[in-house]
Short mmCIF file of N, CA, C and O in Angstrom, two decimals:
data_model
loop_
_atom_site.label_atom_id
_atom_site.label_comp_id
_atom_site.label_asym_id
_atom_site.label_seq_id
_atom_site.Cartn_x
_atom_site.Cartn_y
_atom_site.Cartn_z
N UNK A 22 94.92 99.61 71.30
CA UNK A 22 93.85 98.79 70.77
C UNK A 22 94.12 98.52 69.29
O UNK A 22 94.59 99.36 68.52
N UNK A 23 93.72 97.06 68.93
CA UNK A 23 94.22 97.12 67.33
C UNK A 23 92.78 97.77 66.66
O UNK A 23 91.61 97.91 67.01
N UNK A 24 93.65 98.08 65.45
CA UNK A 24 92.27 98.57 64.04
C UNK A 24 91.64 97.59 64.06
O UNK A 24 91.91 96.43 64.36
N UNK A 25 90.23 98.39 63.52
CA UNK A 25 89.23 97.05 63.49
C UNK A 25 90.03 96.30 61.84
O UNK A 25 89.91 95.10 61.62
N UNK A 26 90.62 97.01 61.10
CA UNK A 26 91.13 96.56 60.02
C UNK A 26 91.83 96.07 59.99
O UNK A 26 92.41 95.92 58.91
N UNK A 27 92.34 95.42 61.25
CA UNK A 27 93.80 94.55 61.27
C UNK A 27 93.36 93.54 61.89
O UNK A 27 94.17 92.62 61.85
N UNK A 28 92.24 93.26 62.58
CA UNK A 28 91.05 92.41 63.38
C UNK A 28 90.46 91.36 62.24
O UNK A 28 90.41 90.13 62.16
N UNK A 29 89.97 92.55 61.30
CA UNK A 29 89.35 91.74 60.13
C UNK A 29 90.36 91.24 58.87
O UNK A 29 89.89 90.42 58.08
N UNK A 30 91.36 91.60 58.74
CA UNK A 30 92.12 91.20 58.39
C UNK A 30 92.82 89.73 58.34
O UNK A 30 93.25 89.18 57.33
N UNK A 31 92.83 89.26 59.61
CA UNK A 31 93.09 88.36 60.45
C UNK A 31 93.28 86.97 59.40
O UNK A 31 92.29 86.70 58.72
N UNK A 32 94.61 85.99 59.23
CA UNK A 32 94.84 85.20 58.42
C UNK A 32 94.38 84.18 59.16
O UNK A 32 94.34 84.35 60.38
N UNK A 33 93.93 82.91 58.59
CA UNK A 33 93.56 81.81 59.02
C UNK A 33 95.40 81.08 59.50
O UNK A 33 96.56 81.23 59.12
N UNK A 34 94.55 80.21 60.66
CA UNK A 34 93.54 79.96 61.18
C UNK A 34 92.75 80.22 62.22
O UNK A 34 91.89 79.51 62.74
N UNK A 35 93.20 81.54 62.53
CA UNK A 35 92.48 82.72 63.22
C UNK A 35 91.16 83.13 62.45
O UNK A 35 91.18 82.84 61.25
N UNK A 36 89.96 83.77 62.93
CA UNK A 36 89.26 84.64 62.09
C UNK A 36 88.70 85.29 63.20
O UNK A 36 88.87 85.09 64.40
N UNK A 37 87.94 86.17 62.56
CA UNK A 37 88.12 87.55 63.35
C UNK A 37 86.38 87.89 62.86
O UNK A 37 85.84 87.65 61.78
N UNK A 38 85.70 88.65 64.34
CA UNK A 38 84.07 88.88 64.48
C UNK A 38 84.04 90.23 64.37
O UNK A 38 85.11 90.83 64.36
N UNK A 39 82.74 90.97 64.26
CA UNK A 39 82.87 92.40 65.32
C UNK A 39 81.03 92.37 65.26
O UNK A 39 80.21 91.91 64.47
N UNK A 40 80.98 93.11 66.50
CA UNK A 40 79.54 92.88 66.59
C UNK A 40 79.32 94.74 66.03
O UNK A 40 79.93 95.51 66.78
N UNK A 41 78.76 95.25 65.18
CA UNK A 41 78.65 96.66 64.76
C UNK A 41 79.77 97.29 64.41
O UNK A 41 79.44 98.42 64.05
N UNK A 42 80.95 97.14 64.33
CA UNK A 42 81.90 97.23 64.96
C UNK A 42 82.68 97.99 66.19
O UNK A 42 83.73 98.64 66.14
N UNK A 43 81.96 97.74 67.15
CA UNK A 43 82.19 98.25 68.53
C UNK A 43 82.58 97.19 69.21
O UNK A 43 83.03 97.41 70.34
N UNK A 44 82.52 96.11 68.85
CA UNK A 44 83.40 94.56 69.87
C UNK A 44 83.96 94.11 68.58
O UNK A 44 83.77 94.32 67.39
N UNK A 45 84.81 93.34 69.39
CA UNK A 45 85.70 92.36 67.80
C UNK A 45 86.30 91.33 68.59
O UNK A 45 86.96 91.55 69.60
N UNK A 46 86.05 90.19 68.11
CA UNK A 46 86.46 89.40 68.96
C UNK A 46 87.41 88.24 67.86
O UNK A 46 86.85 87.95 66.80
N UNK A 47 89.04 87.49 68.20
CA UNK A 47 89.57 86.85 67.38
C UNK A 47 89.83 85.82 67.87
O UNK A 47 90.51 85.88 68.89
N UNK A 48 89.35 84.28 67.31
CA UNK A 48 89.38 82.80 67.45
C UNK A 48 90.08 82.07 66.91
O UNK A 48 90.46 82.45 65.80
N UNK A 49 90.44 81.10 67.25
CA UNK A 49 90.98 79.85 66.59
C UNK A 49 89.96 78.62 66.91
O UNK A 49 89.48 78.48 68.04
N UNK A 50 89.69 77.82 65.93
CA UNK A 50 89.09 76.49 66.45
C UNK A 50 90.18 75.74 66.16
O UNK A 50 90.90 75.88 65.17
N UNK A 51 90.32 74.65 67.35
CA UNK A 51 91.17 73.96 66.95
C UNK A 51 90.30 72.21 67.13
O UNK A 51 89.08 72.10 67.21
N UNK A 52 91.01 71.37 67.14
CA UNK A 52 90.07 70.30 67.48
C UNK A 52 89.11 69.83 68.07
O UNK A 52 88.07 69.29 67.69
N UNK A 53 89.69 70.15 69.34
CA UNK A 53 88.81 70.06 70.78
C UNK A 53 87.99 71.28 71.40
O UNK A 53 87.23 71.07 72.35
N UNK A 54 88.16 72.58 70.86
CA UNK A 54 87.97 73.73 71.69
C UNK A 54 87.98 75.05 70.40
O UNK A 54 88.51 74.98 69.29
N UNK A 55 87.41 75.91 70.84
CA UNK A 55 87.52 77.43 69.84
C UNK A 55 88.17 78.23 70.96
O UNK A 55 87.63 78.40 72.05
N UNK A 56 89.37 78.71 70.62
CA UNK A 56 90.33 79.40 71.07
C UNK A 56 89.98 80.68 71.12
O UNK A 56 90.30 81.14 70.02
N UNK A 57 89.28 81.93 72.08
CA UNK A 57 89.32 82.53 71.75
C UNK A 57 90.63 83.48 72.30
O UNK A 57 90.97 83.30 73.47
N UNK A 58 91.42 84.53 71.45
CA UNK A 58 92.64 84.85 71.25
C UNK A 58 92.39 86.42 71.78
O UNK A 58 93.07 86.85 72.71
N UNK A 59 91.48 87.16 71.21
CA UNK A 59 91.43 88.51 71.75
C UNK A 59 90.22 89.06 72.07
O UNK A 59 89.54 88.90 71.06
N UNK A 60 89.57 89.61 72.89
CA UNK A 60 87.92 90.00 72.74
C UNK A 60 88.21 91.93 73.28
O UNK A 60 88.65 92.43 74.32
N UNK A 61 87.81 92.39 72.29
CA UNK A 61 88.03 93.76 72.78
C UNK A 61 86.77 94.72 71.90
O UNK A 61 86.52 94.68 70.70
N UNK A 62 86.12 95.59 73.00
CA UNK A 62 85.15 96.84 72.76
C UNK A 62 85.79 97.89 72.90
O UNK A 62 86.69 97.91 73.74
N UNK A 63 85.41 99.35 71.91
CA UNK A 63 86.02 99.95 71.52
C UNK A 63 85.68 100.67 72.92
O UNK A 63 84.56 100.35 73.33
N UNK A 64 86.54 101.78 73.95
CA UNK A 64 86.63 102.29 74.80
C UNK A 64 84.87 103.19 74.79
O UNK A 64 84.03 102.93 75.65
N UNK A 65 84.66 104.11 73.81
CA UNK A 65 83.04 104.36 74.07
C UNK A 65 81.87 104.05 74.21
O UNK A 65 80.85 104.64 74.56
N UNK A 66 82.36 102.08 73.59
CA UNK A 66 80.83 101.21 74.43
C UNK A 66 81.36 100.80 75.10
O UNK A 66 80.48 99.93 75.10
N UNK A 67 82.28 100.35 76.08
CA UNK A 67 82.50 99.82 77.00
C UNK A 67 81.58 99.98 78.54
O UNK A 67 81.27 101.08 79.00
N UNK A 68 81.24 98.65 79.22
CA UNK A 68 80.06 99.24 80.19
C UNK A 68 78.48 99.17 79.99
O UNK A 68 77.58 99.43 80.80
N UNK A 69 78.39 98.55 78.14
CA UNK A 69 77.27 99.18 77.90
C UNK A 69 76.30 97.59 77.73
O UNK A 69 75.10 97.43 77.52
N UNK A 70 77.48 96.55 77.93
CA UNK A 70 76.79 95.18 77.70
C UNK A 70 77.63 94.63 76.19
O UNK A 70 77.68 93.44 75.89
N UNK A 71 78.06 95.37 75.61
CA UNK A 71 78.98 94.36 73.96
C UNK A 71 79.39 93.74 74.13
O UNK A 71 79.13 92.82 73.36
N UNK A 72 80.33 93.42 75.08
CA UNK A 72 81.03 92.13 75.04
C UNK A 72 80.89 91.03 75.61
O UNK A 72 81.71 90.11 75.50
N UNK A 73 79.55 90.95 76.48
CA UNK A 73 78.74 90.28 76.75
C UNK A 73 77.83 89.89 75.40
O UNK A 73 77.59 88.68 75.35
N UNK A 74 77.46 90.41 74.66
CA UNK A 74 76.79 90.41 73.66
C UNK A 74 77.43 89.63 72.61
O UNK A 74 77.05 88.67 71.94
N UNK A 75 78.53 90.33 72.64
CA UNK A 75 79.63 89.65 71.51
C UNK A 75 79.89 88.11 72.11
O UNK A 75 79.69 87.12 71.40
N UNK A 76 80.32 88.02 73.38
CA UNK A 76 80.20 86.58 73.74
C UNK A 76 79.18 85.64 73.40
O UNK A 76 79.46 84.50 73.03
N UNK A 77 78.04 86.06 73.50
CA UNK A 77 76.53 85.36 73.40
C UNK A 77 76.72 85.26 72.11
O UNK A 77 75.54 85.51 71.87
N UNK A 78 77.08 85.14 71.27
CA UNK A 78 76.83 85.26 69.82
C UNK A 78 77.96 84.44 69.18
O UNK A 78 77.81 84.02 68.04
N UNK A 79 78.80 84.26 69.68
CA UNK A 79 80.43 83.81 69.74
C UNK A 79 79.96 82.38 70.56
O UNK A 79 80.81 81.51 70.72
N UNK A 80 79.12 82.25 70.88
CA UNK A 80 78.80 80.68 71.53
C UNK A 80 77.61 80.27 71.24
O UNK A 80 77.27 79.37 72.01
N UNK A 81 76.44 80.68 70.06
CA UNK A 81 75.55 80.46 69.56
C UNK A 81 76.25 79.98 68.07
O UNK A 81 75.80 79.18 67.26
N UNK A 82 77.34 80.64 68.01
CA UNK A 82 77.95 80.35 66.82
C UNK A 82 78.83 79.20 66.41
O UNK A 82 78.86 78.78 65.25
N UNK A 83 79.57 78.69 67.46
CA UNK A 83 80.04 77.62 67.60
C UNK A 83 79.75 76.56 68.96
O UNK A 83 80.50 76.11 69.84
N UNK A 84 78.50 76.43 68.71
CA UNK A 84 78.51 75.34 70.15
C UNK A 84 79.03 74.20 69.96
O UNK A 84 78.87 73.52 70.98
N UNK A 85 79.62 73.62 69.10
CA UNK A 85 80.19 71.86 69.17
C UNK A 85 81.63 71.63 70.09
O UNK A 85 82.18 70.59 70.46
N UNK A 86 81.99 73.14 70.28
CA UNK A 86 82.97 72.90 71.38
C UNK A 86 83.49 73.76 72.24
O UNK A 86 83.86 74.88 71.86
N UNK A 87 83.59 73.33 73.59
CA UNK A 87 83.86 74.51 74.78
C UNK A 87 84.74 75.69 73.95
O UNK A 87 85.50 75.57 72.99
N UNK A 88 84.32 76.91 74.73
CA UNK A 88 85.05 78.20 74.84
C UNK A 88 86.13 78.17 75.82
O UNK A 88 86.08 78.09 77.05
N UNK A 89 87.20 78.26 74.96
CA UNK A 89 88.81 78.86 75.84
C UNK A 89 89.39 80.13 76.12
O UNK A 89 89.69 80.77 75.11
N UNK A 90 89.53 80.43 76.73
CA UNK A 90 90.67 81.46 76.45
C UNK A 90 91.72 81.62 77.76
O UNK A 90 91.62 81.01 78.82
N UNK A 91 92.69 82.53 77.44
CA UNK A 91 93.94 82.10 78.34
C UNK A 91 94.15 83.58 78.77
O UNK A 91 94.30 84.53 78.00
N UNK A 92 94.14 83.61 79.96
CA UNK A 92 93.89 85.26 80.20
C UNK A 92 94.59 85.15 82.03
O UNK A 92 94.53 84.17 82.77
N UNK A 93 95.12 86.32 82.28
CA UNK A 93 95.55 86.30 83.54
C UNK A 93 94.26 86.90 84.49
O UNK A 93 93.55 87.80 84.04
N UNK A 94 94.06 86.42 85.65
CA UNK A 94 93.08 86.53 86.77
C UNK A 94 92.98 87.55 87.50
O UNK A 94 93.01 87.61 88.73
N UNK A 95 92.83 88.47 86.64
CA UNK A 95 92.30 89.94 87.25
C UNK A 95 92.10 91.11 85.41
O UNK A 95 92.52 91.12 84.25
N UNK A 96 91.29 91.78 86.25
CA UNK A 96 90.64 92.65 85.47
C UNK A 96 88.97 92.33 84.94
O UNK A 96 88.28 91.41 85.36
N UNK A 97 88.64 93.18 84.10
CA UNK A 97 87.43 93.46 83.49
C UNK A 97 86.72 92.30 82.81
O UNK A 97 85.54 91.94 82.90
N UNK A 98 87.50 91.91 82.26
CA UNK A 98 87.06 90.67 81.15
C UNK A 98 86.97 89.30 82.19
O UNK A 98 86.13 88.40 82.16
N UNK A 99 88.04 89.47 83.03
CA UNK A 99 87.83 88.44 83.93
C UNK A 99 86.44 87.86 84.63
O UNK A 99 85.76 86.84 84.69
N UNK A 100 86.47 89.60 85.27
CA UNK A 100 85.39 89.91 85.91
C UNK A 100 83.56 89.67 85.27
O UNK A 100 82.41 89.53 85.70
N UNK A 101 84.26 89.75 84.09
CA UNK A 101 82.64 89.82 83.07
C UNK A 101 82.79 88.17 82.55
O UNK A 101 81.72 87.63 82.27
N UNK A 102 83.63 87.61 82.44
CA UNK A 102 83.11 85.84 82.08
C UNK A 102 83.47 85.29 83.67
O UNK A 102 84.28 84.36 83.65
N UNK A 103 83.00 85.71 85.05
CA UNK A 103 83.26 84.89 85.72
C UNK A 103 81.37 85.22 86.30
O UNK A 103 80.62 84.36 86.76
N UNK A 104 81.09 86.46 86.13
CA UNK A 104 79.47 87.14 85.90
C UNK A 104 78.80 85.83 84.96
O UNK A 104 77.85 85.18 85.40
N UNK A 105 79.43 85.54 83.61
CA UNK A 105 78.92 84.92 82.85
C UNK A 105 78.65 83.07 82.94
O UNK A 105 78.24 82.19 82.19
N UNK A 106 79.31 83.23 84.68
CA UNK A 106 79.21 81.93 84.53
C UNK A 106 80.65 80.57 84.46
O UNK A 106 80.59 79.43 84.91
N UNK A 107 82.03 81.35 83.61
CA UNK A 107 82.43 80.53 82.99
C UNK A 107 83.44 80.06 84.38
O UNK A 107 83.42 80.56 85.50
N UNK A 108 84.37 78.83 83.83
CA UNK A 108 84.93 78.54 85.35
C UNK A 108 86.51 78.46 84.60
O UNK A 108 86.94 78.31 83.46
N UNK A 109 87.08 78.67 85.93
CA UNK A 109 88.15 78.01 85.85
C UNK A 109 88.92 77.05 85.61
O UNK A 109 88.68 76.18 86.44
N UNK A 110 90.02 76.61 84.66
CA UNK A 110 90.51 75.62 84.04
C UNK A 110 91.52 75.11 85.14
O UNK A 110 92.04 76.02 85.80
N UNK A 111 91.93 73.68 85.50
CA UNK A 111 93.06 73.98 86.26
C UNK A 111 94.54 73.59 85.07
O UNK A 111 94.69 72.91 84.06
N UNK A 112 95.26 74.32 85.80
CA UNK A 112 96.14 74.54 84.42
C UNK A 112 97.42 74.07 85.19
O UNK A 112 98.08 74.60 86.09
N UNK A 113 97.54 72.93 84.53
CA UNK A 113 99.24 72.42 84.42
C UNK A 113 100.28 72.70 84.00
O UNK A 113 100.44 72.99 82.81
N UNK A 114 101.53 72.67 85.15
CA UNK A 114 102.57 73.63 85.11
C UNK A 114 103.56 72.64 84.81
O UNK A 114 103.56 71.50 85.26
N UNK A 115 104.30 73.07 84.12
CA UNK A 115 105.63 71.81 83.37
C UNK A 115 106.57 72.87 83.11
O UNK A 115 106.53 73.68 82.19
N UNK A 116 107.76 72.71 84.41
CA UNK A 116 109.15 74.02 84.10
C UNK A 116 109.74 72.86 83.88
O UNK A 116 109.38 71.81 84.41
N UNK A 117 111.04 73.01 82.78
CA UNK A 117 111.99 72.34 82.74
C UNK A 117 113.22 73.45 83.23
O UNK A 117 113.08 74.63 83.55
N UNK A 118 114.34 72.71 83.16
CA UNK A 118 115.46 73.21 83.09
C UNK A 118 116.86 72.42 82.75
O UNK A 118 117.04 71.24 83.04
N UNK A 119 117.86 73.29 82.05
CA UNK A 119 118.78 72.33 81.31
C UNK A 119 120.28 73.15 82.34
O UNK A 119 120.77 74.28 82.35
N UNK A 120 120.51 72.12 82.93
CA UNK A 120 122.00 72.59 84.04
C UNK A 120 122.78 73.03 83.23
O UNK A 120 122.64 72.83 82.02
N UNK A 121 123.55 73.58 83.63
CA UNK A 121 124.70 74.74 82.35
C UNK A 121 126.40 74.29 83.22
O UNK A 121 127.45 74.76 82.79
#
């Protein structure tokens, strides 16, 4: 897990939340969308509702444009923004390859 001091740290054009500091969550806005990059509660609130919390607050905060994030389809977090509602992106696949 990173320090919360390396969270808050965080150089633009990233910046970096924490709700008490027991969630911390790190964004990018970019044009169209706020990127979010990492959302993590510290292992002893976990379970307890923070990062649900931290979300709610993280989208009161920037509503002028959808919430992203890029995450593989399984686990916890999954499990807790699919609870929350959020949907699935369909995501376009572009392999190249250069013959050798």
């Amino acid at each position: 897990m990173y320090a919360p001091a390396t969270l808050m740290g965080v150089a633009a054009p990233s910046r970096a939340f924490h709700l008490d500091e027991k969630g911390y969550v790190m964004l990018r806005q970019d044009a169209d969308r706020t990127l979010l990059q990492t959302v993590l509660v510290r292992p002893e609130y976990r379970r307890q509702g923070r990062a649900r919390e931290l979300l709610h607050a993280v989208e009161a905060a920037f509503p002028e444009k959808p919430l992203v994030i890029s995450m593989l389809a399984s686990g916890p977090l999954y499990s807790l923004l699919e609870a929350m509602q959020w949907e699935l992106m369909p995501l376009p696949l572009f392999e190249m390859v250069r013959p050798l």
